[in-house]
Short mmCIF file of C-alpha atoms in Angstrom, two decimals:
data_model
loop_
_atom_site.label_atom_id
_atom_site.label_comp_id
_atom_site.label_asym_id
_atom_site.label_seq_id
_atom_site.Cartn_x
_atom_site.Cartn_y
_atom_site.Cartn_z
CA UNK A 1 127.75 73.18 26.76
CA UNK A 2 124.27 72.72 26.23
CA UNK A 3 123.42 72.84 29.55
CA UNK A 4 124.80 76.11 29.64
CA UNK A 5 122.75 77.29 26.55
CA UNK A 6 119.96 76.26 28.60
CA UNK A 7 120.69 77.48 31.26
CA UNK A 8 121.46 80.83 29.85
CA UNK A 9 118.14 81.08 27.67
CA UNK A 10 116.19 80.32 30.91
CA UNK A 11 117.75 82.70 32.93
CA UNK A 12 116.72 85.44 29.80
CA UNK A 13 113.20 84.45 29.75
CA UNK A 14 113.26 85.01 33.24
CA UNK A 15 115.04 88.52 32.58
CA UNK A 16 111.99 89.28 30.16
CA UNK A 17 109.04 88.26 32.12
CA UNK A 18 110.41 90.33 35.21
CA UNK A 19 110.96 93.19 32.44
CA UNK A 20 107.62 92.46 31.03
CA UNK A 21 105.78 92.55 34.71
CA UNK A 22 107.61 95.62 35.83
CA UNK A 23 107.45 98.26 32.69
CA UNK A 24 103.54 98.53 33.52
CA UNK A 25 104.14 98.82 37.00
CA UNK A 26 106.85 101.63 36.59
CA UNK A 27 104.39 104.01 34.86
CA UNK A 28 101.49 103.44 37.38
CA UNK A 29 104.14 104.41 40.05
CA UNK A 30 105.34 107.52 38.25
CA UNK A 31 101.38 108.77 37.68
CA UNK A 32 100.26 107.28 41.40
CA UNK A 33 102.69 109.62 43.07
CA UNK A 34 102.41 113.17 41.05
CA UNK A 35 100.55 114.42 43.61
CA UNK A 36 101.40 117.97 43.08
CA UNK A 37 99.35 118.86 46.76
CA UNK A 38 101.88 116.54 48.65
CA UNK A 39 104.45 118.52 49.84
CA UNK A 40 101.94 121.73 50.42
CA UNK A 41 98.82 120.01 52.04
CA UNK A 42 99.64 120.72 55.60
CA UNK A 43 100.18 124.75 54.30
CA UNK A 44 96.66 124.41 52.75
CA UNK A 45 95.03 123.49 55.39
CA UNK A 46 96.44 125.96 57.71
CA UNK A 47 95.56 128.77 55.31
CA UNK A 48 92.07 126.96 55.30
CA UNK A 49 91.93 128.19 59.16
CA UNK A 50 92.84 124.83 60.90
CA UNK A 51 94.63 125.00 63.33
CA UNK A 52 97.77 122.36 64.31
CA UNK A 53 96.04 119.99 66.16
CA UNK A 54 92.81 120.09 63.54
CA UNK A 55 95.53 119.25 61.00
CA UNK A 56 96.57 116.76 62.91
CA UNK A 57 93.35 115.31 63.85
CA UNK A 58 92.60 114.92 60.13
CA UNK A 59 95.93 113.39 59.60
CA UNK A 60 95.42 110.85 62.58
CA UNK A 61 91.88 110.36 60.97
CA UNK A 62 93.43 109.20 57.87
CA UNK A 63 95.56 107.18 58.85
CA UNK A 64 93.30 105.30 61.69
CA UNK A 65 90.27 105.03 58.75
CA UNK A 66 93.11 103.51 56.60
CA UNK A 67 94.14 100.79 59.09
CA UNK A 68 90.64 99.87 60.23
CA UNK A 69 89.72 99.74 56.17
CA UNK A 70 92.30 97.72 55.53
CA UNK A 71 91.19 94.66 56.68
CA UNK A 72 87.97 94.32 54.44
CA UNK A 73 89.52 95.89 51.28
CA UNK A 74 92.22 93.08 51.45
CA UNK A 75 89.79 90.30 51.57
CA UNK A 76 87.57 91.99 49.34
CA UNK A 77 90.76 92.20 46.91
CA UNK A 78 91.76 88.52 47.35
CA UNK A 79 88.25 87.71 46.27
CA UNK A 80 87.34 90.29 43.97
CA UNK A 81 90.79 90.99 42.73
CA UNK A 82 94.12 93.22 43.41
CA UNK A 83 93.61 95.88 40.11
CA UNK A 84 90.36 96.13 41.12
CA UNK A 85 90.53 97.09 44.57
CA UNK A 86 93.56 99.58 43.06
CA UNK A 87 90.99 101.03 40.56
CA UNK A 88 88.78 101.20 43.50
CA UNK A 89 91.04 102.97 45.42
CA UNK A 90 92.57 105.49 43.34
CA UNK A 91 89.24 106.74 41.85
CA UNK A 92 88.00 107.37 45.18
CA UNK A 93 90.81 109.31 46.83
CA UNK A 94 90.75 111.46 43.31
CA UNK A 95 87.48 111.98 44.13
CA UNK A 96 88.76 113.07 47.64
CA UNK A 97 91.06 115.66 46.64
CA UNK A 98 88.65 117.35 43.95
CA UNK A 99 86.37 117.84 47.14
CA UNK A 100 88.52 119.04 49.80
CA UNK A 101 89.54 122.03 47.48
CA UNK A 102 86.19 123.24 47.04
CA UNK A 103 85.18 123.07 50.68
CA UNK A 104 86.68 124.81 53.87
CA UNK A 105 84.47 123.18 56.39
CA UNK A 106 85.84 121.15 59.02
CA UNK A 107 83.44 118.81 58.94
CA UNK A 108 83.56 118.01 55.25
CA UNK A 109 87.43 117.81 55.42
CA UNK A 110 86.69 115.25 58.01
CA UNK A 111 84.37 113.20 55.92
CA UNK A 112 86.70 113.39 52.59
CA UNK A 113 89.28 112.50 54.68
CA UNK A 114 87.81 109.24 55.74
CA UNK A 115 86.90 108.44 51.93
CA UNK A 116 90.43 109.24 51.41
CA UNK A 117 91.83 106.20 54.04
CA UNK A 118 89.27 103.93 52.96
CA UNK A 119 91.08 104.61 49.45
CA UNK A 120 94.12 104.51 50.93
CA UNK A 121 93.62 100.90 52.33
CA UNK A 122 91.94 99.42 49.10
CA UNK A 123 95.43 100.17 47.10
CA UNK A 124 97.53 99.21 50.15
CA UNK A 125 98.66 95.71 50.04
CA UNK A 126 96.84 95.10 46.79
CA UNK A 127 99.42 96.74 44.71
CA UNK A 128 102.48 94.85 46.19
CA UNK A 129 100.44 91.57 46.24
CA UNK A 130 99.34 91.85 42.09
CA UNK A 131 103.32 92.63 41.59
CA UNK A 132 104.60 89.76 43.61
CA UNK A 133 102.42 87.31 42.18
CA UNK A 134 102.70 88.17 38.94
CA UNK A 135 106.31 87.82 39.53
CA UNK A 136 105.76 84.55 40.88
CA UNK A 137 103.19 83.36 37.71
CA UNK A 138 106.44 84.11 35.15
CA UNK A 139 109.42 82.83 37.90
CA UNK A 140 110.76 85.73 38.74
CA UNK A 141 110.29 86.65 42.01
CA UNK A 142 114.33 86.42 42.66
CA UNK A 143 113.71 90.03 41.12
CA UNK A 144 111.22 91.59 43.44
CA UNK A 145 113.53 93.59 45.79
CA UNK A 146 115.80 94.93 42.57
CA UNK A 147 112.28 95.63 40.81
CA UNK A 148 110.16 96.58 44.37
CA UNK A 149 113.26 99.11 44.35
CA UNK A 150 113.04 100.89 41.08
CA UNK A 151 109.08 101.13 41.69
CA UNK A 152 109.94 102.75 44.80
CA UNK A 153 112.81 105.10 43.03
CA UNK A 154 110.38 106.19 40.56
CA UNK A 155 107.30 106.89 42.56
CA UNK A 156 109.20 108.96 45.24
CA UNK A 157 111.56 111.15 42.47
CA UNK A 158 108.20 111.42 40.81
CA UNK A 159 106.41 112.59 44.18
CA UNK A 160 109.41 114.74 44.74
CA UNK A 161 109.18 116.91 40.69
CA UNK A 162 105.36 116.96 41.83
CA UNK A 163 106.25 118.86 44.60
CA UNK A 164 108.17 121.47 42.99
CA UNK A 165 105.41 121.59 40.29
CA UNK A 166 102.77 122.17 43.11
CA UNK A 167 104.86 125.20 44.15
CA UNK A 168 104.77 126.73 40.86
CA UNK A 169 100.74 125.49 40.31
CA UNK A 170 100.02 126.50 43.68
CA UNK A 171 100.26 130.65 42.50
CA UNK A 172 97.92 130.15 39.97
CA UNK A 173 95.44 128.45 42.14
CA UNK A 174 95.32 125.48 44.63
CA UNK A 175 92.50 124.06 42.26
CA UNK A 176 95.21 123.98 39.64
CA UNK A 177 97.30 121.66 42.43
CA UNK A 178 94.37 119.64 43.36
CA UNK A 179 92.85 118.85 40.26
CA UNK A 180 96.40 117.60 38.87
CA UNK A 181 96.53 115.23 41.25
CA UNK A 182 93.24 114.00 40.71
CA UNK A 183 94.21 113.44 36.61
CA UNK A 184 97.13 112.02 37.50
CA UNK A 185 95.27 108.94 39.64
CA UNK A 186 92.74 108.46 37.08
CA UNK A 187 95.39 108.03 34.11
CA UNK A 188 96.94 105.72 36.82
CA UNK A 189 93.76 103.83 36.81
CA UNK A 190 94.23 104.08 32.87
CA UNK A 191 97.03 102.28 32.82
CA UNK A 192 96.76 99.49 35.37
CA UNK A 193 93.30 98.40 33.52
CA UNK A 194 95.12 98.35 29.64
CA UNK A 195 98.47 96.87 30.36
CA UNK A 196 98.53 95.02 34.21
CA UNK A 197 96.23 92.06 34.18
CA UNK A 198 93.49 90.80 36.93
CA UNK A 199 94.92 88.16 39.32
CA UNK A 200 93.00 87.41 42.63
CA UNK A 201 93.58 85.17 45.67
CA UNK A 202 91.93 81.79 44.34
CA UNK A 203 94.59 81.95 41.12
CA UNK A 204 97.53 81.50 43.66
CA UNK A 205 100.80 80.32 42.39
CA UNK A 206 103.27 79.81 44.98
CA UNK A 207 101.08 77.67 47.43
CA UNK A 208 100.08 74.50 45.13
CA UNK A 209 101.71 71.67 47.35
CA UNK A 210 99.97 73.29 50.04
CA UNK A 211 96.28 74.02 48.71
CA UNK A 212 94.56 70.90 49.11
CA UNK A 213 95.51 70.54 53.06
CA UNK A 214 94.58 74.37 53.85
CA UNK A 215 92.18 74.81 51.13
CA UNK A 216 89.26 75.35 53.87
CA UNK A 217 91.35 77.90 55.75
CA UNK A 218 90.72 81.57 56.54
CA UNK A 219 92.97 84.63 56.10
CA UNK A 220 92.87 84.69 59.78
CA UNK A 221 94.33 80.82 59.87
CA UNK A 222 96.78 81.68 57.74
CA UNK A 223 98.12 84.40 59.97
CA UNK A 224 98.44 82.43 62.93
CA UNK A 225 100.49 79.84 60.47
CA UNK A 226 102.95 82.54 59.38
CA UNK A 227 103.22 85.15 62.95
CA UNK A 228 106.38 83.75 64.24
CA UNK A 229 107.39 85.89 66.96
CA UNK A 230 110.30 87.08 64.95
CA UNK A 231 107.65 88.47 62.57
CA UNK A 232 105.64 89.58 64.76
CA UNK A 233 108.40 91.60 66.16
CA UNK A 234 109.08 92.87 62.29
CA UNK A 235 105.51 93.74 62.08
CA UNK A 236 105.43 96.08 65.26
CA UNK A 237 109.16 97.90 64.47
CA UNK A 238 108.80 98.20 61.06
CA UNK A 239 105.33 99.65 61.64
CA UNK A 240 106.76 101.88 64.60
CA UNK A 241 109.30 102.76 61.64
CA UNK A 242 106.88 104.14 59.61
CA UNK A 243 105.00 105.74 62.76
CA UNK A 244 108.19 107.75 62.86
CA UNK A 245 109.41 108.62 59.05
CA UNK A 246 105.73 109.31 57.94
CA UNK A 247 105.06 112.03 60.59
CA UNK A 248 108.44 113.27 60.79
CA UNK A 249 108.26 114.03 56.65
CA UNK A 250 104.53 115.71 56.45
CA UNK A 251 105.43 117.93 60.00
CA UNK A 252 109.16 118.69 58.64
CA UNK A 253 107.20 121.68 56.41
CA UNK A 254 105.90 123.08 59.91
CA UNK A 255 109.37 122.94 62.12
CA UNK A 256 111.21 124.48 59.10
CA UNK A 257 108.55 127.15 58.38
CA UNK A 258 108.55 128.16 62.12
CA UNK A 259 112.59 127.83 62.14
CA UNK A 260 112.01 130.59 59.67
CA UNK A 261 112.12 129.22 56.67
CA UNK A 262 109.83 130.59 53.80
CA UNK A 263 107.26 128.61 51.63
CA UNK A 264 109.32 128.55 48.85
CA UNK A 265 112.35 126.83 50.51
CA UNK A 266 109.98 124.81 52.05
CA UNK A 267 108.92 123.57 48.87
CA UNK A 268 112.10 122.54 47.81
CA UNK A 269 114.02 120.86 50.70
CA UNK A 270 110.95 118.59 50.78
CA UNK A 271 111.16 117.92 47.26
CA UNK A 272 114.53 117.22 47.44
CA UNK A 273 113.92 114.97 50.51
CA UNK A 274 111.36 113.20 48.11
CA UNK A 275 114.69 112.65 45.70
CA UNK A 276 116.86 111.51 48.32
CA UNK A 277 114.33 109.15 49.63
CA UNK A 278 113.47 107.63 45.70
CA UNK A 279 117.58 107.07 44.85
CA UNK A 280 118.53 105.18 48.10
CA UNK A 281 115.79 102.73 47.52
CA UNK A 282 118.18 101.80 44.21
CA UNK A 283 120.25 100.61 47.24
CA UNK A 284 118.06 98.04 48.62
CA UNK A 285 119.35 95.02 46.68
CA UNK A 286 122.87 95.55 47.79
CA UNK A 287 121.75 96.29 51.10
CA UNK A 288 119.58 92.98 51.33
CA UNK A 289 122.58 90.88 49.67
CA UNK A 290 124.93 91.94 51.89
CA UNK A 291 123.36 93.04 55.15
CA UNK A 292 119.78 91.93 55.45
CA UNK A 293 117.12 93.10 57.18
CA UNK A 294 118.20 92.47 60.69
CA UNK A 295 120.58 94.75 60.79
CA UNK A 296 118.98 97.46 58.46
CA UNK A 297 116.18 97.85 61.01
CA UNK A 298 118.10 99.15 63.80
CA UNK A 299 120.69 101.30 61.83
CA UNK A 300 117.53 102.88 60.22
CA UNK A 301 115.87 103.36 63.44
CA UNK A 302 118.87 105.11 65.06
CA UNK A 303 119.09 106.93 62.11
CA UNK A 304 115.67 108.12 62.27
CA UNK A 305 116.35 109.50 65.88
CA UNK A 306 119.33 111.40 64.80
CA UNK A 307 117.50 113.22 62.54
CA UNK A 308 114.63 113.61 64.97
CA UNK A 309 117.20 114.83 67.43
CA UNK A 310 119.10 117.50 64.89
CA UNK A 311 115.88 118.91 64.26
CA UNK A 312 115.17 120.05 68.01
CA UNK A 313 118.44 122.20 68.11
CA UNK A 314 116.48 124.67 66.22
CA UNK A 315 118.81 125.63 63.23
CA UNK A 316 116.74 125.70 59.84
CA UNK A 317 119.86 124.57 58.21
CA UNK A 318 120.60 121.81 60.54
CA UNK A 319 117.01 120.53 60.18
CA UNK A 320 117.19 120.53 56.35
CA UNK A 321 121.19 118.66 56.34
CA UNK A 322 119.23 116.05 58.68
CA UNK A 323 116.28 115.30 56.83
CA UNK A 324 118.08 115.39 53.66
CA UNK A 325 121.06 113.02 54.78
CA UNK A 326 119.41 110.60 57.26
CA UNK A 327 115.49 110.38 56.08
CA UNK A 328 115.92 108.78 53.27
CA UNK A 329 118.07 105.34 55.11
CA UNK A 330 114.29 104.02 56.30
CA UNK A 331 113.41 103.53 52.23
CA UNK A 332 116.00 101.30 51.68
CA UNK A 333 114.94 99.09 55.31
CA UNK A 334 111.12 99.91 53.98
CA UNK A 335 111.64 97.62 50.23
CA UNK A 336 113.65 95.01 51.97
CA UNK A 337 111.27 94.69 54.48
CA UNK A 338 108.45 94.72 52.56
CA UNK A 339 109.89 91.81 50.35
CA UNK A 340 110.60 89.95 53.93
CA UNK A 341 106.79 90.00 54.63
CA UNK A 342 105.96 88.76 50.74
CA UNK A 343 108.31 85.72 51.34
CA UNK A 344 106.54 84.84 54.71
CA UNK A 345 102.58 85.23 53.83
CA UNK A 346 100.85 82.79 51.23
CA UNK A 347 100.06 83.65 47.91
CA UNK A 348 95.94 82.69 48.70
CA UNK A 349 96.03 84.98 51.24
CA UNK A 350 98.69 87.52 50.15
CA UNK A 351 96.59 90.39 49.96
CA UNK A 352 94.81 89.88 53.07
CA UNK A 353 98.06 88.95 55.21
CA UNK A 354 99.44 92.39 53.58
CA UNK A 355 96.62 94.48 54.74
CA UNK A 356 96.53 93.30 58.03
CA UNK A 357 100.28 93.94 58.42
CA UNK A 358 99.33 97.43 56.72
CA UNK A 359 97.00 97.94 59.50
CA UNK A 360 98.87 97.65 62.22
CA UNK A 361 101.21 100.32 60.53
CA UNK A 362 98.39 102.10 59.98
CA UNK A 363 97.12 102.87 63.43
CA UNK A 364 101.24 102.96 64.41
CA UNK A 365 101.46 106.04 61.83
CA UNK A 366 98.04 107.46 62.68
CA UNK A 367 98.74 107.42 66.88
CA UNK A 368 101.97 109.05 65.71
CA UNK A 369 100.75 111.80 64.38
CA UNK A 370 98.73 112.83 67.02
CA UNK A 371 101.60 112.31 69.72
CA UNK A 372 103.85 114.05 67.58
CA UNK A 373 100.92 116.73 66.68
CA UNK A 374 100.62 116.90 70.18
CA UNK A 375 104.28 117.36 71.40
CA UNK A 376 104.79 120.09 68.61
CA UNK A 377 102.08 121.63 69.57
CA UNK A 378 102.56 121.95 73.65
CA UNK A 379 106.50 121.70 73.43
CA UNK A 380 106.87 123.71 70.38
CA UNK A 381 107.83 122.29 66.77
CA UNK A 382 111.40 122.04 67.23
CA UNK A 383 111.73 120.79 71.16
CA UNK A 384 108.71 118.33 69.94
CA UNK A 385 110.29 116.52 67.27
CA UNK A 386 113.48 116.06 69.27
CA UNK A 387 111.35 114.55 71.95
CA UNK A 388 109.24 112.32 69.51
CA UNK A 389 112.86 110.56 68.87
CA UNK A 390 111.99 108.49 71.86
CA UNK A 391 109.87 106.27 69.27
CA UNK A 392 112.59 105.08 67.41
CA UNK A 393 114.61 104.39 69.99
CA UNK A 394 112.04 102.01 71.27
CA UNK A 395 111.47 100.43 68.46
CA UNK A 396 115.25 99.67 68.22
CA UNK A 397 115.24 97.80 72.00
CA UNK A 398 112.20 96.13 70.93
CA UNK A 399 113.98 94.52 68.44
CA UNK A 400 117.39 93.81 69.79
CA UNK A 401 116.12 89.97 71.27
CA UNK A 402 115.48 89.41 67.63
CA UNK A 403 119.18 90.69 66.84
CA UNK A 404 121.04 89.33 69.19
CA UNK A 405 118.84 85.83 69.18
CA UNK A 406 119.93 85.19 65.55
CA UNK A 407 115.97 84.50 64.87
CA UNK A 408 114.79 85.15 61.31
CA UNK A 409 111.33 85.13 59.51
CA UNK A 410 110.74 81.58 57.95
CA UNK A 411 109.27 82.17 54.42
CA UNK A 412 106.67 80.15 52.41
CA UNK A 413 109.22 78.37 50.42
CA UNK A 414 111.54 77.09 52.97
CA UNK A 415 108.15 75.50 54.79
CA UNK A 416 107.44 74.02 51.79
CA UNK A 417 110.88 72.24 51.58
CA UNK A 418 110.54 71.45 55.11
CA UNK A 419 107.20 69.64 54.53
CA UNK A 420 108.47 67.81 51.84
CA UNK A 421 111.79 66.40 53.64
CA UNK A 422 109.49 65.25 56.59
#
């Protein structure tokens, strides 16, 4: 009986550090994503005067700047620390957005853009590595997908209100929009530096027994430890995943709008995409319990060139049933995934390992948007995202060894066990 008290009371303070990590964190989400601009950007810049493959370009910039940045900024964060390469980050894209509304030279949108994915890539990994380990300092990281998935829910449902905000803000002014956005990141920053606090590389948790025999070691050496081919393999699909769903959301407003849809219902069926895509993250925990990743990767892949495929028939209404019902499957693969990659990297390192995983998704997403940029633009919007559903397909035979081999990614803790039973 008293064991079971225990037991009981243990499992409760567990409850309430998880609870006590994750309130902070659920804010921060909901402010990080009300950018009001999101769902309208590509329409901005084309009434800017860019034309499709400028807009592309810049897109393809972004995301290129963002994977080559992210190497340094997740060193630099292991060192310096996670919130501060977040506070980093998100005062420098603000600073971003307040400038590309009060320029319309290509040039300058060029230059913002690459302080943009430099900001990008100091808040990429860092934010998922200061959760985890957090988690891990109160003994709760059983909690990280359930947790990883309400973060996810909120910042995407809050992206998608933003959106239909935006379209309201956007006829009083698009300096209205922008400058939202820009508040919105900077009481972000607010919060993370009140309530989250500072954890960096050296204060790892999860990697004690291991520390004194890789002490010396390098980011770098601790990749090669952890890139088992089976990860590797998760590394390039997932990131060819994200190559697909990324593009395939931001160029959804151009197919529909030349499918004849009008700004307006633009507006919305993104938003509403933004909705879908927050709620079936709620799913991930079930999903991971009683499917796993291996077989979430290829169901969202196929599921990605479905909707890829419905959208080339050239029916507005098609399009919008499509991205509605089948975009938002790659959110649920995208948290358990993500938790996958946390299990497998060390804490020391956790932030570095992250980013360069973040990079190769990076320059996957940014090549994507050019091809697909490119395709839309010689093919025409519809016939081009129908063909760009050759990507996800790909991905899916890249990773069928993997399925069919039974491998799986080996994470930190079962090596541990294993060096201890040798």
């Amino acid at each position: 009986m008293t064991g079971t008290t225990e037991a009981l009371g243990g499992s409760a303070a567990v409850d309430d550090a998880a609870r006590s990590v994750a309130r902070p964190f659920y804010v921060y989400a909901v402010l990080a994503n009300s950018l009001f601009q999101r769902g309208l950007f590509v329409l901005f810049l084309y009434q800017r005067g860019f034309s499709a493959g400028q807009v592309a370009l810049l897109q393809t910039l972004l995301y290129l700047v963002s994977g080559l940045a992210e190497l340094p900024t997740g060193v630099i964060a292991d060192r310096i620390g996670r919130r501060a390469s977040i506070v980093i980050g998100q005062v420098l894209i603000a600073g971003c957005l307040l400038g590309q509304v009060t320029s319309s030279n290509y040039w300058v949108f060029l230059t913002l853009f690459i302080g943009q994915g430099v900001g990008m890539a100091c808040v990429s990994g860092s934010d998922t590595a200061l959760l985890y380990d957090l988690l891990v300092r109160g003994g709760a990281t059983a909690g990280y997908v359930k947790i990883k998935s309400r973060f996810t829910m909120l910042g995407t449902v809050a992206s998608g209100v933003a959106i239909v905000l935006g379209g309201q803000m956007q006829q009083i002014s698009w300096g209205v929009v922008y400058a939202g956005s820009a508040a919105c990141l900077v009481l972000a920053v607010v919060v993370l530096m009140s309530r989250v606090p500072e954890i960096r590389g050296m204060d790892a948790v999860d990697e004690q027994d291991g520390a004194e025999e890789h002490g010396d070691g390098t980011a770098w050496r601790a990749m090669l430890r952890v890139a088992t081919p089976a990860l590797v393999a998760l590394v390039v699909v997932s990131g060819l995943m994200h190559a697909t769903l990324t593009p395939y959301i931001i160029f959804t407003q151009k197919t529909l709008s030349d499918q004849g849809a009008g700004t307006a219902l633009v507006s919305v069926v993104i938003s509403a995409g933004f909705f879908v895509g927050g709620l079936t993250p709620l799913l991930s925990d079930l999903a991971n319990r009683h499917i796993g990743y291996r077989v979430m990767v290829p169901a969202s892949l196929l599921m990605l060139a479905a909707a890829l495929g419905l959208s080339g028939l050239g029916l507005v209404w098609v399009t919008v049933a499509a991205f509605l019902v089948l975009g938002g499957i790659p959110e649920i693969t995208a948290v358990i995934v993500d938790n996958v990659f946390n299990e497998a990297v060390p804490s020391r390192y956790r932030a570095s390992l992250l980013s360069m995983i973040s990079f190769v998704e990076s320059a996957l997403i940014g090549t994507g948007y050019l091809v697909l940029g490119a395709l839309m633009g010689g093919l025409g919007s519809s016939v081009g995202m129908a063909a760009y559903a050759a990507v996800p397909l790909l991905a899916c035979l890249l990773w069928l060894p993997v399925l069919f081999r039974g491998a799986r990614v080996t994470t930190e803790i079962e090596k541990s066990v294993d060096q201890r039973a040798s």
